[in-house]
Tab-separated table of C-alpha atoms in Angstrom:
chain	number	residue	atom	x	y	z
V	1	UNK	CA	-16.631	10.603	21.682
V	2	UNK	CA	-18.277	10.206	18.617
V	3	UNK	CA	-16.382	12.692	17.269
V	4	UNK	CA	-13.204	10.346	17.568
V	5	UNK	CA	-14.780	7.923	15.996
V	6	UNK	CA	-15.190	10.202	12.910
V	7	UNK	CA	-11.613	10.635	13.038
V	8	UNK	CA	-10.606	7.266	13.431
V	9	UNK	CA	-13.070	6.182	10.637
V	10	UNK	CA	-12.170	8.768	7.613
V	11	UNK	CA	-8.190	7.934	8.917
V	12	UNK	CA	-9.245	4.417	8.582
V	13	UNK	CA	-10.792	5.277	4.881
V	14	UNK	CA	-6.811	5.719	3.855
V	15	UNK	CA	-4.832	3.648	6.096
V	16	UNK	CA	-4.542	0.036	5.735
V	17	UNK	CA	-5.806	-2.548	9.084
V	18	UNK	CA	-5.555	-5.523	7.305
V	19	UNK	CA	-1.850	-7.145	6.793
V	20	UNK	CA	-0.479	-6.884	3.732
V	21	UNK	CA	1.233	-10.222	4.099
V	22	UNK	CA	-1.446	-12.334	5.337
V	23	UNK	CA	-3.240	-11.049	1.922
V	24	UNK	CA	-0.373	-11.736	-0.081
V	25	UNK	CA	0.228	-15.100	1.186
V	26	UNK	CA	-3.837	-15.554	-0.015
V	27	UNK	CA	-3.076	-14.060	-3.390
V	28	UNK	CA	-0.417	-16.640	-3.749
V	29	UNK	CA	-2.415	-19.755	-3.320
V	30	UNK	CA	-3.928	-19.412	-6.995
V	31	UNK	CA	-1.707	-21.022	-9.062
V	32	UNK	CA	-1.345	-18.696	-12.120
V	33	UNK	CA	0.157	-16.118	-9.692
V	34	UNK	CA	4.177	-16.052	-9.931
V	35	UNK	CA	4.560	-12.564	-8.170
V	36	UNK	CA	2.395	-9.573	-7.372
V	37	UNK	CA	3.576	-6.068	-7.576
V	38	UNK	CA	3.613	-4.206	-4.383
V	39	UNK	CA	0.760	-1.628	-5.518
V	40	UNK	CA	-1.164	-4.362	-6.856
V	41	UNK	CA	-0.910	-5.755	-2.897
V	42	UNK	CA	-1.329	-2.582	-1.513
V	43	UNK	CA	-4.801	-2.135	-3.827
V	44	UNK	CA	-6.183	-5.993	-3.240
V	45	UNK	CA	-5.715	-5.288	0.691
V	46	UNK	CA	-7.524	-2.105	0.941
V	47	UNK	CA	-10.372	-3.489	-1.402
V	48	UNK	CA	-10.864	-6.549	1.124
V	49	UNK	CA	-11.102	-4.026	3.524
V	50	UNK	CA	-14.137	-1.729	1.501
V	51	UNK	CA	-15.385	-5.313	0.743
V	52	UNK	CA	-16.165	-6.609	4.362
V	53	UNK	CA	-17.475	-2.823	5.302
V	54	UNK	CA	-20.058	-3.367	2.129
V	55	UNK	CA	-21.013	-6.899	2.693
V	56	UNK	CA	-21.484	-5.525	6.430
V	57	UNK	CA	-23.408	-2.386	5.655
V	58	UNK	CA	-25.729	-4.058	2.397
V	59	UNK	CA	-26.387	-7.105	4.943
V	60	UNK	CA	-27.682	-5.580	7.362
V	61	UNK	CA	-29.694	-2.854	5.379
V	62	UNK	CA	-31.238	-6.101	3.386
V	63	UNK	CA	-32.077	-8.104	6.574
V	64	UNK	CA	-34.655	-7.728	9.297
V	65	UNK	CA	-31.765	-6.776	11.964
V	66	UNK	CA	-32.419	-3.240	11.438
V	67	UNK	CA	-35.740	-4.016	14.388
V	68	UNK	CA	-33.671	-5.846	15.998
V	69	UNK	CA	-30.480	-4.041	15.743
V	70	UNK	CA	-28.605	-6.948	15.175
V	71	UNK	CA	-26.476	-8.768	12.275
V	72	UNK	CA	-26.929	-12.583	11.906
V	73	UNK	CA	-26.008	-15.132	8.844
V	74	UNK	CA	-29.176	-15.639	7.777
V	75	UNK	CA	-28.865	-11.638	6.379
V	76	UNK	CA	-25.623	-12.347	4.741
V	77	UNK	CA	-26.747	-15.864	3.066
V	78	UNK	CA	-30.096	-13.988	1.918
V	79	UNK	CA	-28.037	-10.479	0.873
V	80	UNK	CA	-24.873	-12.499	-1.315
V	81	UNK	CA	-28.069	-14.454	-2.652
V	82	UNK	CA	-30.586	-10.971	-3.944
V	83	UNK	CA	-27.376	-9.387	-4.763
V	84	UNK	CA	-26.056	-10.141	-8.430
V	85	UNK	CA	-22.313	-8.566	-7.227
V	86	UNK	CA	-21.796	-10.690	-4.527
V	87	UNK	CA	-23.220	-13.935	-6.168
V	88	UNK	CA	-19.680	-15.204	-5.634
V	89	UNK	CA	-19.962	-15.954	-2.175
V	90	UNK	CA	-23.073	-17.808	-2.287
V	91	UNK	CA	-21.498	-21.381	-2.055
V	92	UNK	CA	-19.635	-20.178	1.128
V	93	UNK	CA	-22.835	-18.368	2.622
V	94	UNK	CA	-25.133	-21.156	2.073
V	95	UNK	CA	-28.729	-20.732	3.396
V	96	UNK	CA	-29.774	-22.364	6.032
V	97	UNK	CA	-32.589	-24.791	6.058
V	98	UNK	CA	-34.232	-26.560	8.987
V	99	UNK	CA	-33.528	-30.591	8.489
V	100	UNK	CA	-37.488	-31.390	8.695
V	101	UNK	CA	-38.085	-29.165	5.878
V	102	UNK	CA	-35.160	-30.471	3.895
V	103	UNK	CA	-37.008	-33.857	4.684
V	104	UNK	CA	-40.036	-33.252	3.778
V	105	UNK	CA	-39.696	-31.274	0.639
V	106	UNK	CA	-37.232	-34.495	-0.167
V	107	UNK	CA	-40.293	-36.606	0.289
V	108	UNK	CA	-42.254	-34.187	-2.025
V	109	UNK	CA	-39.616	-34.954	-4.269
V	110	UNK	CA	-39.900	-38.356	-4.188
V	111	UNK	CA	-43.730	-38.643	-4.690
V	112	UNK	CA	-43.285	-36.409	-7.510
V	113	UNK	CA	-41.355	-39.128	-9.471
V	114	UNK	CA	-43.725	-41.639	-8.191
V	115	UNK	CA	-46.253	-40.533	-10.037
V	116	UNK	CA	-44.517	-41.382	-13.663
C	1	UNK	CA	4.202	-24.944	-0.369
C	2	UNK	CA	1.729	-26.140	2.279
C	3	UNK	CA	-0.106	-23.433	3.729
C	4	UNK	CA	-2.388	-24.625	6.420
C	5	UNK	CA	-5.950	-23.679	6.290
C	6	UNK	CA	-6.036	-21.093	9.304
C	7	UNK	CA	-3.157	-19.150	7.061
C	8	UNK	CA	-5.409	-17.945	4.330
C	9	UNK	CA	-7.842	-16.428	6.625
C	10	UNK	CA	-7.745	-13.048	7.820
C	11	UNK	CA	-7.131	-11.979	11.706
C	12	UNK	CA	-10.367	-11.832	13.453
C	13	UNK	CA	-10.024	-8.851	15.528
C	14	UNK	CA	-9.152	-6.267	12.426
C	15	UNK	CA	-12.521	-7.825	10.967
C	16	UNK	CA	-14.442	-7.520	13.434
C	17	UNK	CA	-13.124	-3.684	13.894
C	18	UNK	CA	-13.542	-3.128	10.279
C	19	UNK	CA	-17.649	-4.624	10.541
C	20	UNK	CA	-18.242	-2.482	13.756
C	21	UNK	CA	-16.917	0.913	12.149
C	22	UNK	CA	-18.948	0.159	9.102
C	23	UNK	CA	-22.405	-0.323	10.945
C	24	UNK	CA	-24.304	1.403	13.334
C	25	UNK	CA	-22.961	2.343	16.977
C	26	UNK	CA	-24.272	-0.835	18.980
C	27	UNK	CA	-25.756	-3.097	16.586
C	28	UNK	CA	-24.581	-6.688	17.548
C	29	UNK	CA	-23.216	-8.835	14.972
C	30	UNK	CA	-23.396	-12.623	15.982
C	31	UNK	CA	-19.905	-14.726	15.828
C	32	UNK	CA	-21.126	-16.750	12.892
C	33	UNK	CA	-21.889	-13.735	11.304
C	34	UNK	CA	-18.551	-12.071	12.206
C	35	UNK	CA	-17.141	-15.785	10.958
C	36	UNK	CA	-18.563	-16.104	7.141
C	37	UNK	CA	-17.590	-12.077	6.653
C	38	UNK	CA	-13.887	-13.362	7.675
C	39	UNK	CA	-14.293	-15.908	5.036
C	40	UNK	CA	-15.842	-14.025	2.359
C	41	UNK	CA	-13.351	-11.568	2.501
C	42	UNK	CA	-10.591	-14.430	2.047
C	43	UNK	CA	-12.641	-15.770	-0.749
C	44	UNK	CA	-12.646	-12.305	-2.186
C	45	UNK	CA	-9.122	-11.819	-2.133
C	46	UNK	CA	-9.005	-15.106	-4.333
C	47	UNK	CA	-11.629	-14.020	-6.718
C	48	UNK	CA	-10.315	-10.284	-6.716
C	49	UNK	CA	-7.002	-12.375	-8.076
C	50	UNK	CA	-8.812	-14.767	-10.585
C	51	UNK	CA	-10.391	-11.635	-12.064
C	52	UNK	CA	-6.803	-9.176	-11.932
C	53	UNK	CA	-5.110	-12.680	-13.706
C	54	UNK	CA	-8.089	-12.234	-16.855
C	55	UNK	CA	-7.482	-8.625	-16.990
C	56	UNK	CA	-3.864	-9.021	-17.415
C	57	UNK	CA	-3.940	-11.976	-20.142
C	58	UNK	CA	-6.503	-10.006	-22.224
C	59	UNK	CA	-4.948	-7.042	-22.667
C	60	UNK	CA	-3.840	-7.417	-26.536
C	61	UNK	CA	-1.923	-4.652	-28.105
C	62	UNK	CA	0.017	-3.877	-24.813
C	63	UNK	CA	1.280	-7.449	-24.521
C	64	UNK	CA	2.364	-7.661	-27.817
C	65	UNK	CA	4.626	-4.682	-27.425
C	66	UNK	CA	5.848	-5.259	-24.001
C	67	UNK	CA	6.956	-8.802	-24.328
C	68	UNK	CA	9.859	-7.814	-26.761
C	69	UNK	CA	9.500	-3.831	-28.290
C	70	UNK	CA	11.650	-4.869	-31.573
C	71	UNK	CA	9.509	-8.091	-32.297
C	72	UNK	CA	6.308	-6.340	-31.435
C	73	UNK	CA	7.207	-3.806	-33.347
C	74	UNK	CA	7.745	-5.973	-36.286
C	75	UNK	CA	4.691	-7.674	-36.080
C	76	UNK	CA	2.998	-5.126	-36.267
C	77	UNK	CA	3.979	-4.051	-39.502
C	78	UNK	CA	3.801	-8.061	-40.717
C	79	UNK	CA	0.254	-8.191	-39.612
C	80	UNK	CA	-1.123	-4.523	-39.717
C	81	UNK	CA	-3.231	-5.366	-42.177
C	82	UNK	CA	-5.885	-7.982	-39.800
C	83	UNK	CA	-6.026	-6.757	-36.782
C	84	UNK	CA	-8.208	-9.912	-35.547
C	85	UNK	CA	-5.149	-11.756	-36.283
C	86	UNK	CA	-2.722	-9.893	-33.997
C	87	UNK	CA	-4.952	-9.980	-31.159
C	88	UNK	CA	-4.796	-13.519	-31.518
C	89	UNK	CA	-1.399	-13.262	-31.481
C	90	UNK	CA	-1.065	-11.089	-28.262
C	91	UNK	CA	-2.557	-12.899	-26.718
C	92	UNK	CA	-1.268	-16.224	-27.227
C	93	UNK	CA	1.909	-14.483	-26.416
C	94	UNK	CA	0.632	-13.253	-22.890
C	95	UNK	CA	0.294	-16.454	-22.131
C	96	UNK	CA	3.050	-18.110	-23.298
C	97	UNK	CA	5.580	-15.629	-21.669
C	98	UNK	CA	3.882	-16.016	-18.323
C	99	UNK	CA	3.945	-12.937	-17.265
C	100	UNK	CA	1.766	-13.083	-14.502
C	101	UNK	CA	3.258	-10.584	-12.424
C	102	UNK	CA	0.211	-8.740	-11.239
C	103	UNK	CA	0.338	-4.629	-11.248
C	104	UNK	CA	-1.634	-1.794	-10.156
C	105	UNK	CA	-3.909	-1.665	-13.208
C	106	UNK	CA	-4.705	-5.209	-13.344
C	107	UNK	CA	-6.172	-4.987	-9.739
C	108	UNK	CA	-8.562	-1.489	-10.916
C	109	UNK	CA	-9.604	-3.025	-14.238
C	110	UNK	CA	-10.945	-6.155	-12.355
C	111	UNK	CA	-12.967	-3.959	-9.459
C	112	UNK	CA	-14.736	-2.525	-12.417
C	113	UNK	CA	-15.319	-5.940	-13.984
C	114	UNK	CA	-16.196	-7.084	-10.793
C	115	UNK	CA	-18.719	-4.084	-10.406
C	116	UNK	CA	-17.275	-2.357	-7.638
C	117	UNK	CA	-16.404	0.689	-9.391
C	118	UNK	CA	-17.637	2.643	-5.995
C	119	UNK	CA	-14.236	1.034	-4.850
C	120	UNK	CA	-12.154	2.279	-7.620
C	121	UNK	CA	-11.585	6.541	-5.762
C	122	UNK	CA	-10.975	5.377	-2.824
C	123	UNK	CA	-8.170	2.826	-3.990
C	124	UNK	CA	-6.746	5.049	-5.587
C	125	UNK	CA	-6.439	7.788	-2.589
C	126	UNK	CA	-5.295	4.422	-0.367
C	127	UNK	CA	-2.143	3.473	-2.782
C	128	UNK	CA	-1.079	7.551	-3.041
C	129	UNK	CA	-1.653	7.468	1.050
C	130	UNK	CA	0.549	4.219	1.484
C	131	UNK	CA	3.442	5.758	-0.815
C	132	UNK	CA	3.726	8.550	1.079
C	133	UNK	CA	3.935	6.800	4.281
C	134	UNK	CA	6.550	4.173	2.653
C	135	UNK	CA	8.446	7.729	0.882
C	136	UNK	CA	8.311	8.982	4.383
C	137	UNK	CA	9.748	6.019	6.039
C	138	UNK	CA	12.415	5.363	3.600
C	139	UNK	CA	13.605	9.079	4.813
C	140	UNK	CA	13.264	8.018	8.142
C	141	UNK	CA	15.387	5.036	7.825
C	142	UNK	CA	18.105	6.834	5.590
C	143	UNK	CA	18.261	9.614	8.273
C	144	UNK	CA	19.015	7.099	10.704
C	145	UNK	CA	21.698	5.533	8.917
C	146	UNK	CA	23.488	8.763	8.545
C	147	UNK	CA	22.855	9.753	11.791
C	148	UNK	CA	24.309	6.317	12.928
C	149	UNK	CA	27.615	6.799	11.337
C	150	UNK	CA	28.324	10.518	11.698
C	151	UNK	CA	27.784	8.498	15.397
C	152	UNK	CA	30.724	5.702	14.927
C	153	UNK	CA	33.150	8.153	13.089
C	154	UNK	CA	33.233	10.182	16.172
C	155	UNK	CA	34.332	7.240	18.169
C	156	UNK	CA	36.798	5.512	15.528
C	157	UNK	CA	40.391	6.716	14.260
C	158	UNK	CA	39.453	4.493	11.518
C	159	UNK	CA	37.103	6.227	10.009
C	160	UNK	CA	38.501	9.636	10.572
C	161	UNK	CA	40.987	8.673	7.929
C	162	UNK	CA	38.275	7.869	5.957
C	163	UNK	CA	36.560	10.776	6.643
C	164	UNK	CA	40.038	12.702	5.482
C	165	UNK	CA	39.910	10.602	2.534
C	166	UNK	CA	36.353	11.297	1.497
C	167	UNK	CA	37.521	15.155	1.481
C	168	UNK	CA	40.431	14.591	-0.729
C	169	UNK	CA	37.473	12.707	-3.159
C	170	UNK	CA	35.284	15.961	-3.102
C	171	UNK	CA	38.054	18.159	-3.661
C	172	UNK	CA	39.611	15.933	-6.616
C	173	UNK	CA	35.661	16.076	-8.094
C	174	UNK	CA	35.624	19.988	-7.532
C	175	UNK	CA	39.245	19.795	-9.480
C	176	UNK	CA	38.082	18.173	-12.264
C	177	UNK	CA	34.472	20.185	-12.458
C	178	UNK	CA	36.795	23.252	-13.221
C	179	UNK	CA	38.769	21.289	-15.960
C	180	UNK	CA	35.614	20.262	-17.041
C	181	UNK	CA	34.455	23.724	-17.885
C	182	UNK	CA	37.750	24.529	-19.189
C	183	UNK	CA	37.587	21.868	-21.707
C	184	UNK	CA	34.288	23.080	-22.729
C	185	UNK	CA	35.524	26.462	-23.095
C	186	UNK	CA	38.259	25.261	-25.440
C	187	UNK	CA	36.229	23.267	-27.591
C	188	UNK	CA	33.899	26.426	-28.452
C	189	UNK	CA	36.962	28.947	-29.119
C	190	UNK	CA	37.784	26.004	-31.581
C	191	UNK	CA	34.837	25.954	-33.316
């Protein structure tokens, strides 16, 4: 069984999951872009692809899912914030604070500019 | 063109088979999680793009020569002396002739800027893979084209006249080959 899985991953290392059109059609959205050479597509696609297995794999290796076997946001926020390389994505994976303590250090805030 | 905002994300079942082979057997990765992976890989895409657009506009000798060989050519003798200059130049022209066709390289030079140079091997064994497959297919396709008509001639009168006629061709060709040679042949007694 697992040995299938081998298979299917280091097949999966080389062939392409993700469709090429969908990332295209992506690509395309950015204005400066007036057409894309088919390698160039064929290289952006498979990089997406190594991309979400290494925000997977440095996520959970960063976050405290490896007791608890599991993979939440919170790992991914915290990870694509300690990680300089994926400092892009830390408007998208915005960490999550509890509303009292946004309240509450607001308040802090406030007092702070109370005293001048 | 309006592209609605569920178009520029990426199917949700090859992601979440992608994140699954990746980790662990049996770790369980929550749906918001499997969500903002789906979205940072979108988001990648764009900034893979942003970065492959820089690459291309910066290059500066290359542009100068590809956007017309004769006039780079001459520039380069105008200006060899300040090389700061001609950069300048190239580049200005990059822009200018809008040549944002993205290529191979572009995409390569911006995983390194990007620092994802761990990428770069196995993009490179991924694009030789995928020609293959597409050299392989093309075959495939071509096969079944001739395959197709050898098919119709069989059943058409039509085309067995044609078929006649494409004979006649090859033999006229394998005519003139000979004459060919025999003009050749001439030419060196003359000399």
């Amino acid at each position: 069984m697992s040995q299938n899985k081998d298979d299917l991953a280091s097949s999966n290392k080389k062939t392409i999951s993700l469709p090429i059109s969908r990332v295209r059609l992506i690509m395309k959205s950015s204005p400066d872009v007036s057409s894309i050479n088919q390698d160039a597509l064929v290289l952006t696609t498979k990089a997406t692809e190594l991309f979400v297995q290494h925000l997977a794999v440095a996520s959970f290796n960063n976050g405290s899912g490896k007791e608890t076997n599991s993979l939440s946001y919170s790992d991914l926020a915290n990870t694509a914030e300690e990680t300089e390389t994926l400092h892009f994505l830390t408007d998208i994976l915005p960490k999550k604070i509890l509303a009292r303590d946004y309240l509450t250090s607001l308040e802090d805030f406030q007092e702070e500019d109370a005293d001048f | 063109m309006a592209e609605r905002p569920e178009d520029l994300n990426l199917p949700n079942a090859v992601i979440t088979r992608i994140i699954k082979e990746a980790l662990p057997d049996g770790v369980n990765v929550s749906k918001e999680a499997r969500r903002a992976i789906s979205q940072a890989a979108s988001v990648f895409v764009l900034y893979a793009t942003s970065w492959s657009l820089d690459e291309h506009a910066q290059c500066p000798y290359a542009d100068v020569i590809n956007v017309s060989r004769p006039f780079g050519q001459s520039l380069t003798q105008l200006w060899s002396m300040d090389e700061d200059k001609l950069s300048k130049v190239a580049n200005n022209f990059a822009m200018k002739a809008k040549r944002k066709t993205l290529n191979a390289g572009d995409v390569l030079s911006a995983m390194e800027e990007m620092e994802f140079e761990r990428f770069l091997e196995p993009l490179k064994e991924s694009l030789e893979v995928y020609k293959k497959g597409q050299k392989g297919k093309k075959e495939v396709t071509e096969q079944k084209r001739k395959d197709k008509e050898k098919k119709t001639d069989s059943e058409n009168d039509k085309s067995r006249e044609e078929e006649e006629e494409e004979e006649e061709e090859e033999e006229e060709r394998m005519d003139e080959e000979p004459q060919a040679e025999n003009e050749g042949e001439e030419e060196e007694v003359e000399n």
